[in-house]
Short mmCIF file of C-alpha atoms and ligand atoms in Angstrom, two decimals:
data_model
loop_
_atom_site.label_atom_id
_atom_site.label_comp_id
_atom_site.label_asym_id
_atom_site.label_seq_id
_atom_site.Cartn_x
_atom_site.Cartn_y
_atom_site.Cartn_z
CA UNK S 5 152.01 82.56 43.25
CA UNK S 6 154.30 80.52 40.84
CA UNK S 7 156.23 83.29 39.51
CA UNK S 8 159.61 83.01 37.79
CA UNK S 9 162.65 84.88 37.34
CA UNK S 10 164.23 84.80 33.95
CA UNK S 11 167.66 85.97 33.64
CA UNK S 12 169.98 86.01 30.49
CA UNK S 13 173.50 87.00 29.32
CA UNK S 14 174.34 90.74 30.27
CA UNK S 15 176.80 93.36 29.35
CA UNK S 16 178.25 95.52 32.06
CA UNK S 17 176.28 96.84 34.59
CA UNK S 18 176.48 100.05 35.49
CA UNK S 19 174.86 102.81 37.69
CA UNK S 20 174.08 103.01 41.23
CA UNK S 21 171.38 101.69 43.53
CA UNK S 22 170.06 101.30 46.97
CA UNK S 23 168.47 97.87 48.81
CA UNK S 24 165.92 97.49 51.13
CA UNK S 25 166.03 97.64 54.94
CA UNK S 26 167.84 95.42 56.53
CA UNK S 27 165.95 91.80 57.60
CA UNK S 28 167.82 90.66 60.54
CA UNK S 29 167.53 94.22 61.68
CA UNK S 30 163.81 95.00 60.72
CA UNK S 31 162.73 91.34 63.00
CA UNK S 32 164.25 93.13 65.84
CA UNK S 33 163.36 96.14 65.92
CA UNK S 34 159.77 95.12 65.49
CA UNK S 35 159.80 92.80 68.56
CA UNK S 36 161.63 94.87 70.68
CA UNK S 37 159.64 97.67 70.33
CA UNK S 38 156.74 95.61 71.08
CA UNK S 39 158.20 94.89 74.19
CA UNK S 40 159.18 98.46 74.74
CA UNK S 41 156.89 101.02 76.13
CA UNK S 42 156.07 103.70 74.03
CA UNK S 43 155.76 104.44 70.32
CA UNK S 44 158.70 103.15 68.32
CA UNK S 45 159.39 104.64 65.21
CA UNK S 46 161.48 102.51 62.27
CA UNK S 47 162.23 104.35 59.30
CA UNK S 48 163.65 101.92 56.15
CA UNK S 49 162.07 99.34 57.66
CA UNK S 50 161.85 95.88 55.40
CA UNK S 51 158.68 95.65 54.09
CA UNK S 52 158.85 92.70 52.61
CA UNK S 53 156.88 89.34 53.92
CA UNK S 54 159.00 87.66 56.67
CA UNK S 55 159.41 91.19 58.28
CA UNK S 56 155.56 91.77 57.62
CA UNK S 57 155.01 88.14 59.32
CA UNK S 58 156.52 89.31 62.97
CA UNK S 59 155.03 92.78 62.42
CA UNK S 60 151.67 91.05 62.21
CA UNK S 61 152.63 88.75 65.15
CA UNK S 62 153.32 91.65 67.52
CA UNK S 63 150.09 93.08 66.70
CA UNK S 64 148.29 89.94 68.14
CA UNK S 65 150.36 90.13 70.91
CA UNK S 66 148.76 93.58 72.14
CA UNK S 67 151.07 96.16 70.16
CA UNK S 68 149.92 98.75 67.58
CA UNK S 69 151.39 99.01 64.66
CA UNK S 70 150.88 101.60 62.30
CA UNK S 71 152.82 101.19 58.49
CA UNK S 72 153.25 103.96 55.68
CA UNK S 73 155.30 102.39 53.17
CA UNK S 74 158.81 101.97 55.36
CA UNK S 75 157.84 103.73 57.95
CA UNK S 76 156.45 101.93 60.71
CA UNK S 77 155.21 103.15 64.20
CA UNK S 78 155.27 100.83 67.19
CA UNK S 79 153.05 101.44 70.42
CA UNK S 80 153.03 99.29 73.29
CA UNK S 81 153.05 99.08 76.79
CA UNK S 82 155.85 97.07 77.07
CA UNK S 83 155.96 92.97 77.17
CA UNK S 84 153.92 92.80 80.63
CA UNK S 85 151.45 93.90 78.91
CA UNK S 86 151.26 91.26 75.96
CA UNK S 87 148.37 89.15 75.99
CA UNK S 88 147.64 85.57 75.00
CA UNK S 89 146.71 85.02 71.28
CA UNK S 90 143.46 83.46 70.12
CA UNK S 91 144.86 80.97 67.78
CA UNK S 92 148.12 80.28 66.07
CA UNK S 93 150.75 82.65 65.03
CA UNK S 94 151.57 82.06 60.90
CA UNK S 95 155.36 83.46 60.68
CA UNK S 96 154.99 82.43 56.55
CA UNK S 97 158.80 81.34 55.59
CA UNK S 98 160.73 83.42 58.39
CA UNK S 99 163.07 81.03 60.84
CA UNK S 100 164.17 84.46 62.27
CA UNK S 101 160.59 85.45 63.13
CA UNK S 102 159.87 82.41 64.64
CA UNK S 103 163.15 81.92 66.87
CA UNK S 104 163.39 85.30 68.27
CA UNK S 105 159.72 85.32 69.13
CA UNK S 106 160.25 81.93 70.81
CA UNK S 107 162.17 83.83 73.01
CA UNK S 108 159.92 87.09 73.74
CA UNK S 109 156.78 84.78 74.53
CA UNK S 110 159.07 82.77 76.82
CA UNK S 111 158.92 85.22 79.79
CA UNK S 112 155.17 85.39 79.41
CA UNK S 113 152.73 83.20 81.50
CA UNK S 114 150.62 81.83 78.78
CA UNK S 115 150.93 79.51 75.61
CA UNK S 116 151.79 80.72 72.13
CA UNK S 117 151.78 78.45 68.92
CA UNK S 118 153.83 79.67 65.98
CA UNK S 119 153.61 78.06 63.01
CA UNK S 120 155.18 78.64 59.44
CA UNK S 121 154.98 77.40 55.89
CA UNK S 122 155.86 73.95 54.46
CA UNK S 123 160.28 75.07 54.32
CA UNK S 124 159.74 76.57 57.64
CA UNK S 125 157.71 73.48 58.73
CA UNK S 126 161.35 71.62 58.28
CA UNK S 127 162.97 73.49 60.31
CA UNK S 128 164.52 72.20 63.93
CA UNK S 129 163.56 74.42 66.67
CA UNK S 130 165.18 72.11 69.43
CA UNK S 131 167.78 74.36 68.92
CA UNK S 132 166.04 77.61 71.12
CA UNK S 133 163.95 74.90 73.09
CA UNK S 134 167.01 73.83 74.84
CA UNK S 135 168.23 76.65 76.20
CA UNK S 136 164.64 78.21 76.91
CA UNK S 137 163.61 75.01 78.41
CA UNK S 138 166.39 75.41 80.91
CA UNK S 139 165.56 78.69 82.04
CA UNK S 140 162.02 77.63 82.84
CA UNK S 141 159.36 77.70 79.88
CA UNK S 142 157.56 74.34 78.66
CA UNK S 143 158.18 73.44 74.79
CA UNK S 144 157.11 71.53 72.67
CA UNK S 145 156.90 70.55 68.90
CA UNK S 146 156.91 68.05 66.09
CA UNK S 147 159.39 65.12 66.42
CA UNK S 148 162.62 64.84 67.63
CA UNK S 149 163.73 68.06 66.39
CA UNK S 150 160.45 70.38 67.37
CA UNK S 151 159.73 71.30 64.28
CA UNK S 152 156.97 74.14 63.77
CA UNK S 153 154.30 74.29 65.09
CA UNK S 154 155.73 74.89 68.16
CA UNK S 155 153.78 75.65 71.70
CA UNK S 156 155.53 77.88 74.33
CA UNK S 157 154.23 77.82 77.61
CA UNK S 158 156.07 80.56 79.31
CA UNK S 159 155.96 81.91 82.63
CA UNK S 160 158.74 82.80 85.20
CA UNK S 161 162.76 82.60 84.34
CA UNK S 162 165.95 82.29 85.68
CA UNK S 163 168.83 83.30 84.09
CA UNK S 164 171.34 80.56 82.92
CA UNK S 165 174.73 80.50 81.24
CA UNK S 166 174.37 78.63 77.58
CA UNK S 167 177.23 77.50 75.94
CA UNK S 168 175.76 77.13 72.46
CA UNK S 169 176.97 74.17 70.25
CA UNK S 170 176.83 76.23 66.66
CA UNK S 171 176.99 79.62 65.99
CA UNK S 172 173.48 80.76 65.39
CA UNK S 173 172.17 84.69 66.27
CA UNK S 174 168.61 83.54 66.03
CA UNK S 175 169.35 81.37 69.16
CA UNK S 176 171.54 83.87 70.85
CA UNK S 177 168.99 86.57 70.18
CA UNK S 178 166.20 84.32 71.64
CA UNK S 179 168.12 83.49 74.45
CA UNK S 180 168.41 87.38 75.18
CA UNK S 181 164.99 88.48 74.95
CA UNK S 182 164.16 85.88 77.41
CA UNK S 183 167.13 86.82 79.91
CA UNK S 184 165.72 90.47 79.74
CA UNK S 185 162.68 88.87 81.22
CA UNK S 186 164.25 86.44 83.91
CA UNK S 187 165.47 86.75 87.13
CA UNK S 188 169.43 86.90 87.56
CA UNK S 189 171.91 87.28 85.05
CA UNK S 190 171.78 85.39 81.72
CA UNK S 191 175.09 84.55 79.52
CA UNK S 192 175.82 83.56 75.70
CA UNK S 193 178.88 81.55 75.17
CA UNK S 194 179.49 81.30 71.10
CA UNK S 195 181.89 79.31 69.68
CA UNK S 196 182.00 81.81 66.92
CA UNK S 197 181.25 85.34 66.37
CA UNK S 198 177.23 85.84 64.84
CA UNK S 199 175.70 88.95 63.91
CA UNK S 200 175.03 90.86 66.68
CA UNK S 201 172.77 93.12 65.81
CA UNK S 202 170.50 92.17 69.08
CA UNK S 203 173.01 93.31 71.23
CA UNK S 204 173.72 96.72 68.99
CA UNK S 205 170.14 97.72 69.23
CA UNK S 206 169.58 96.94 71.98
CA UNK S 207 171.16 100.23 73.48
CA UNK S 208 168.58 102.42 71.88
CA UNK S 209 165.88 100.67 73.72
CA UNK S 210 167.51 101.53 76.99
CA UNK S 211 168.69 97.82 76.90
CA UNK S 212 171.59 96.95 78.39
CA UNK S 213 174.07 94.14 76.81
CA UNK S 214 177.23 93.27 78.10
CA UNK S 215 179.45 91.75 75.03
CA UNK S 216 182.99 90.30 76.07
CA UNK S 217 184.42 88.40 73.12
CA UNK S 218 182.26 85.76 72.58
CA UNK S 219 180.25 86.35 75.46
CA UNK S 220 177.04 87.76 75.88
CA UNK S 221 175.64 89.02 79.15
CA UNK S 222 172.18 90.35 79.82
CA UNK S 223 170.65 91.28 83.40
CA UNK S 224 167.09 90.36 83.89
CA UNK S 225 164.04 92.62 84.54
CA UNK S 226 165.01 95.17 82.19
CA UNK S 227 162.38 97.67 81.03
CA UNK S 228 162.64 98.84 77.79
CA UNK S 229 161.73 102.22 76.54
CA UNK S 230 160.63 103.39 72.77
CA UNK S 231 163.24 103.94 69.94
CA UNK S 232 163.66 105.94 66.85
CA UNK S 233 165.98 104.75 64.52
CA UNK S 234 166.55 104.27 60.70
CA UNK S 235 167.35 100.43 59.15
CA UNK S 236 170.56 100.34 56.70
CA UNK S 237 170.17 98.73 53.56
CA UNK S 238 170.53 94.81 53.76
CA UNK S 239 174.00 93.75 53.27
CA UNK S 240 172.65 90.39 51.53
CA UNK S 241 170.42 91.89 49.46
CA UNK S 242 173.14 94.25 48.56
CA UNK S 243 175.36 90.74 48.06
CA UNK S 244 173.47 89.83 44.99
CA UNK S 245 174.02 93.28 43.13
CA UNK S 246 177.90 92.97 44.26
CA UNK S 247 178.09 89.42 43.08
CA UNK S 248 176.79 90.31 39.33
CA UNK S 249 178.86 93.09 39.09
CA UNK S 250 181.96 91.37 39.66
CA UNK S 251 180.60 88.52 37.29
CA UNK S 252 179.18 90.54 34.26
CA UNK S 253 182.17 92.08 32.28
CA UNK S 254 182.96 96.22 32.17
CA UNK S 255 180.48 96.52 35.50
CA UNK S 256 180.99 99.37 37.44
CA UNK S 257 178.24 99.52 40.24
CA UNK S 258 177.55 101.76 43.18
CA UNK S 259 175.30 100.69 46.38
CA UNK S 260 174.54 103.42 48.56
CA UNK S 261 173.64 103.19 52.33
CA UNK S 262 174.72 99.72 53.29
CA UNK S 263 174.90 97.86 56.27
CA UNK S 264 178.37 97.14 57.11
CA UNK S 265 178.56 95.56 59.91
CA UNK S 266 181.82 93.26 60.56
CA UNK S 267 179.40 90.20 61.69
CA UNK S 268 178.11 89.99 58.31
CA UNK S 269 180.49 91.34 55.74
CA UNK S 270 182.30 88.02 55.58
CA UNK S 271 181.98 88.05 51.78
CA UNK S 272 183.85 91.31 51.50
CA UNK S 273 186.73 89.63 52.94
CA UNK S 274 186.20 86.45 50.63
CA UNK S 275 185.77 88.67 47.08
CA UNK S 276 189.02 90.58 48.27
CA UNK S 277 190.63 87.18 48.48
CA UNK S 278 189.15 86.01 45.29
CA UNK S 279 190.92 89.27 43.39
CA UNK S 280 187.40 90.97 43.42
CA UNK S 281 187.91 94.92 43.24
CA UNK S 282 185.60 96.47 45.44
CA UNK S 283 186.18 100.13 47.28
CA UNK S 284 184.40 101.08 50.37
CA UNK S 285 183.10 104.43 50.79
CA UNK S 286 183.30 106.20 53.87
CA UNK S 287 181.51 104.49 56.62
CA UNK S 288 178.80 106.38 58.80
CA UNK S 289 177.08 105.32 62.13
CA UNK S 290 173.46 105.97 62.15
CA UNK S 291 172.56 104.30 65.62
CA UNK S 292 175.07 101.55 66.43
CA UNK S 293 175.49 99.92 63.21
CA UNK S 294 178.06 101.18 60.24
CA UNK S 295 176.73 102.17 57.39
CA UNK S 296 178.37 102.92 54.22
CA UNK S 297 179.04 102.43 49.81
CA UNK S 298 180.46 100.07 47.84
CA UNK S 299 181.77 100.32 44.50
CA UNK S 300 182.27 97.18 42.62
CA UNK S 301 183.76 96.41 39.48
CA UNK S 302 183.85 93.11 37.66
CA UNK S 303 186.90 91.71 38.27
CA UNK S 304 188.83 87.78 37.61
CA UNK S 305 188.09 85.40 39.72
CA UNK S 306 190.69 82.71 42.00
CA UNK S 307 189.19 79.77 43.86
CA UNK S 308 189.73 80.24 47.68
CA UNK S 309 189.02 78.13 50.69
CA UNK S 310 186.11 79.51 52.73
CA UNK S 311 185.96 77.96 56.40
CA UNK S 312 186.09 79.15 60.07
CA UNK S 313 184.87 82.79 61.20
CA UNK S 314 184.01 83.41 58.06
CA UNK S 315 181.05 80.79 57.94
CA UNK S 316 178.99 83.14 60.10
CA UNK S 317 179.90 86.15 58.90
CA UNK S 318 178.86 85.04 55.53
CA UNK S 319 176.34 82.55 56.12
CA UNK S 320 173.59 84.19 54.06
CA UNK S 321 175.86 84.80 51.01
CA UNK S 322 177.48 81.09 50.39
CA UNK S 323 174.84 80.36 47.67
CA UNK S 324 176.40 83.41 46.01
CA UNK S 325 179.87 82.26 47.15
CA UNK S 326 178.93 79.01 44.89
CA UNK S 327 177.79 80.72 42.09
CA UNK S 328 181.37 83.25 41.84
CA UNK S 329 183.29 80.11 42.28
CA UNK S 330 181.95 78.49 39.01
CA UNK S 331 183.87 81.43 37.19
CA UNK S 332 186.65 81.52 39.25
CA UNK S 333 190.13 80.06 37.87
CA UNK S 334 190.72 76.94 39.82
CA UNK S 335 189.06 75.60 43.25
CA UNK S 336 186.90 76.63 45.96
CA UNK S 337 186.37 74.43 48.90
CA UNK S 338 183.48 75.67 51.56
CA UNK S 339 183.76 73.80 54.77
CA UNK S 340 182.32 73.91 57.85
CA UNK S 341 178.97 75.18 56.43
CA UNK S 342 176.62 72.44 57.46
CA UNK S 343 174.45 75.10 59.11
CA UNK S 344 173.32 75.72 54.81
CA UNK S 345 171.22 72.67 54.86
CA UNK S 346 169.04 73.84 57.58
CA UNK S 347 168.05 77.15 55.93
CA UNK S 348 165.09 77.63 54.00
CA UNK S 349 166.06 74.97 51.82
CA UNK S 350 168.91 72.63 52.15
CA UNK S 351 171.14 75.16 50.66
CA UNK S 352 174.18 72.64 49.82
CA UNK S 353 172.31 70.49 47.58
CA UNK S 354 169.79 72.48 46.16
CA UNK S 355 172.66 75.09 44.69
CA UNK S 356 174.82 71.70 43.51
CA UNK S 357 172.13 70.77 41.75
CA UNK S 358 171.04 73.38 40.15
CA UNK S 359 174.31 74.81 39.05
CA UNK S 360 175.59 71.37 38.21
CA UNK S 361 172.11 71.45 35.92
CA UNK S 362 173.58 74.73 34.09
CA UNK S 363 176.83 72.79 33.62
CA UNK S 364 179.30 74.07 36.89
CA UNK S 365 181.49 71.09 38.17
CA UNK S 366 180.71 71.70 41.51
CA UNK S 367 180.75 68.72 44.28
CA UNK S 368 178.24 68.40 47.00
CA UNK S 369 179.80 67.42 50.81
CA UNK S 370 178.67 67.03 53.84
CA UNK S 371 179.48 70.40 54.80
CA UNK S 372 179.27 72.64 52.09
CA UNK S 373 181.05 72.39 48.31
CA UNK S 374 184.30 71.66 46.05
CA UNK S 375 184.26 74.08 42.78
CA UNK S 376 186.07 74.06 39.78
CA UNK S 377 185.88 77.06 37.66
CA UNK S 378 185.96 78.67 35.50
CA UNK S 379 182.98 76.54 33.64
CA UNK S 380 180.64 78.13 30.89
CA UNK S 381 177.23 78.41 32.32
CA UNK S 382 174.20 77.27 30.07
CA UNK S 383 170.55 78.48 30.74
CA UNK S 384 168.04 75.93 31.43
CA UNK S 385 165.12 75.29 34.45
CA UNK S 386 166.12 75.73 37.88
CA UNK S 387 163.97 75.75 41.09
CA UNK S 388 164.53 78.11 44.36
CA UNK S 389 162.80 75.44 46.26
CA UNK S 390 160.86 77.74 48.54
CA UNK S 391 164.38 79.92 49.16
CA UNK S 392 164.97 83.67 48.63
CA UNK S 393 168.18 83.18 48.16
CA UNK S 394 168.81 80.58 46.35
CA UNK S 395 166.27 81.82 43.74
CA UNK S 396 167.88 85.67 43.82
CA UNK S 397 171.60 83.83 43.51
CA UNK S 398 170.46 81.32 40.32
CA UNK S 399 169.13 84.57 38.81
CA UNK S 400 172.97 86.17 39.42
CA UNK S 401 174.65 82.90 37.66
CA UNK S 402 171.44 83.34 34.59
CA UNK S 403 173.50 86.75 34.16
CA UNK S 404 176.77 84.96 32.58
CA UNK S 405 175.19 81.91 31.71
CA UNK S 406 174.41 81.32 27.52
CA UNK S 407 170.90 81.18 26.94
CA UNK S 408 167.84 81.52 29.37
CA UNK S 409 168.38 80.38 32.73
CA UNK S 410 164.34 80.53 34.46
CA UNK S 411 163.88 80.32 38.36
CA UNK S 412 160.50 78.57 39.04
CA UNK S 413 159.47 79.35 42.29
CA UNK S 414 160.67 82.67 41.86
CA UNK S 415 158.02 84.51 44.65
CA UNK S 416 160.13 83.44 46.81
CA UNK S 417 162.53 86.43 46.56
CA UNK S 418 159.07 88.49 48.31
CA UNK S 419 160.90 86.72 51.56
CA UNK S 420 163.23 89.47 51.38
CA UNK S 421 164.01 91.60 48.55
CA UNK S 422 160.60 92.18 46.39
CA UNK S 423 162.10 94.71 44.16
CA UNK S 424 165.30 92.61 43.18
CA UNK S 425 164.63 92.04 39.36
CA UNK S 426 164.03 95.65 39.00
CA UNK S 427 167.12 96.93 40.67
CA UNK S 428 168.85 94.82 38.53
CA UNK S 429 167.75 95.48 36.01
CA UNK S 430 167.59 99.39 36.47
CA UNK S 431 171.97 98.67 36.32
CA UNK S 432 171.76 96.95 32.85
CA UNK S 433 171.09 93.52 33.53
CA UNK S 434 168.40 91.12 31.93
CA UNK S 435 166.73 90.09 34.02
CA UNK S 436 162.82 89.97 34.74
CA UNK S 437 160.16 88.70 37.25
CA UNK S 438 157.32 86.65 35.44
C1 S3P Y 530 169.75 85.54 61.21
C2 S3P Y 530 170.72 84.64 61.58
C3 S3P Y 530 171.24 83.60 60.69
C4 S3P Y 530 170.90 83.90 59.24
C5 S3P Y 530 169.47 84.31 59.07
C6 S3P Y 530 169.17 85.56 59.86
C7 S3P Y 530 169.29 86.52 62.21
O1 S3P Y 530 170.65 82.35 61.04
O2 S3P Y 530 171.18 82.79 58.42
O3 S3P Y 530 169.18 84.57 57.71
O4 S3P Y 530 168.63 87.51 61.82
O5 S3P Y 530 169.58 86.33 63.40
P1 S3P Y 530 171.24 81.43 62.23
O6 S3P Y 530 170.98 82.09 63.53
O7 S3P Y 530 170.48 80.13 62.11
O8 S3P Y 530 172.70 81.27 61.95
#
């Protein structure tokens, strides 16, 4: 506990790397292979703790799960065979844990409490309620918004057609894994394209997802049957090694096996409209998802505005987004990103103030941030209030900031990406975990 991160002025990184398995990914394919039958086997899978949490959590549904290193072996005998917990489900800091298994339990006719820690604890879960409430389960939680802990008391379905108000895979995904349980057909309406890694994977379980534009379809009753398939590398952990090699002057990195799927490459698309020089290797399919390499090379910055489609498809990287706008020439507006403050930490003011505390002129709205760069960065105290990302990104702007820039907090980055300083710093850069 209390670890920091302490980063520092660095010259060209260089080298190549790889990242851990993908989260969003890793959640999934331990739940549904929990409600598969048969022994699922994940190779690259995250082990890191919010992926650890829901591994845990199938266990005490009735699964077995059996872990060497990445590898991890699922047996079960599908979800009609899940059994009620004794006691309360911990899911640590993970809102995708949490949400998705909202979902799975919802088909299930008994009561599960999941709980999380004090960010998670923040968290509004009205958002899968309503939907799940409609198709027949009893929820409840804390307050207006149902924050954690929240009780499911699930039980028989019906399908129903949800238009959802924000774009939000965790919801969509939840929504899913309870339409594979109900009766009749269930549909997704999203206003905007999310990752849909759900409906991808869902193929190698013997699932069966319909996806028309923004639609989603799923029939009910489905049996599942056991998967083998390897995790790509996280695309947002991969987004913090892209980000300080376009920052740090004379980089020229290399990250091998990637995810690259379109639903969450948005900040691809905003570093090539930035002036960012970054070459994509030839892509691969392993299963349904692209994989493939990026080069990057530090590059000059432009402010650009980020909005629309590529809000979702970037959601996870804005902090970063933030932190390459403070050395880009000009401004960068991010709108439409109100869905930041209801991460792990607000995510719109706690990267305003903490840049603004390294000396960026950067503007807090209601819905994300105006930037004016390029600004010299000073070292100094900053705190990843319980956030992964926002720790990992602060680390990123310590890179080209004068002096010592020191993330308290700093354990936070175990969420996700435990070997992060060390990467790093394998390329050239100064950085250390405390
Ligand atoms: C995730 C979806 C996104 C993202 C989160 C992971 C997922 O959240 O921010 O880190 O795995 O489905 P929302 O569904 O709230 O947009």
């Amino acid at each position: 506990m209390g670890r920091r991160l302490v980063a520092a002025k660095s010259v060209s990184l260089r080298g190549s790397a790889t990242v851990p398995g993908d989260k969003s990914i890793s959640h999934r394919v331990a739940i549904l292979g929990a409600m598969a039958s048969g022994t699922t086997e994940a190779h690259n899978f995250l082990a890191a703790d919010d992926c650890l949490r829901t591994l845990y959590a199938i266990h005490a549904l009735g699964a077995t799960v059996v872990r060497n290193g990445n590898d991890v072996y699922i047996t079960s005998e599908g979800y009609e065979a899940w059994r009620q917990l004794e006691g309360v489900l911990d899911l640590g800091n993970s809102g995708t844990g949490l949400r998705l298994l909202m979902g799975a339990v919802a088909g299930r006719p008994f009561e599960t409490t999941l709980d999380g820690d004090e960010s998670l604890r923040r968290r509004p879960m009205d958002r899968v309620a309503h939907p799940l409430r409609a198709m027949g389960s009893q929820v409840t939680g804390q307050g207006e918004r149902l924050t954690p802990p929240v009780t499911i008391r699930g039980g028989h379905l019906r399908g129903i057609v949800y238009e959802q108000p924000v774009a939000s895979a965790q919801v969509k995904s939840a929504v899913i894994l309870a339409g594979l349980q109900a009766e009749g057909i269930t549909t997704v309406i999203q206003p905007q394209l999310s990752r849909n890694h759900t409906e991808l994977i869902m193929a190698a379980f013997g699932g069966r997802v319909a996806t028309d534009g923004l639609k989603v379809t799923v029939e009910g009753g489905q049996q599942l049957h056991a998967a083998t398939l390897t995790i790509p590398g996280d695309f947002s952990s991969a987004a913090f090694l892209i980000a300080a090699a376009v920052l740090v002057p004379g980089s020229e990195v290399t990250i091998h096996g990637v995810g690259l799927n379109p639903t969450r490459t948005g900040l691809l698309s905003i570093l090539a409209a930035m002036g960012a020089r970054i070459a994509v290797g030839p892509l691969l399919r392993v299963g349904e998802e692209p994989w493939g390499t990026l080069t990057v090379f530090s590059s000059e910055l432009r402010g650009v505005l980020v909005e629309g489609d590529l809000i979702p498809a970037a959601i996870d990287e804005l902090p970063l987004v933030a932190v390459l706008a403070t050395q880009a020439e000009g401004e960068t507006v991010v709108r439409q990103a109100r869905e930041l403050r209801i991460k792990e930490s607000d995510r719109i003011a706690t990267m305003a103030e903490n840049l603004r505390a390294m000396g960026a002129d950067i503007k807090e709205t209601e819905d994300g941030w105006v930037i004016r760069g390029p600004t010299p960065l000073r070292g100094t105290q900053v705190r990843a209030e319980m956030d992964h990302r926002v720790a990992m990104a602060l680390a990123v702007a310590g890179l080209v900031a004068d002096g010592e820039t020191v993330v308290e907090g700093a354990e936070a980055v175990g969420t996700s990406f435990p070997s992060f300083a060390e990467t790093l710093a394998s390329l050239g850069a100064n950085v250390r975990m405390l």
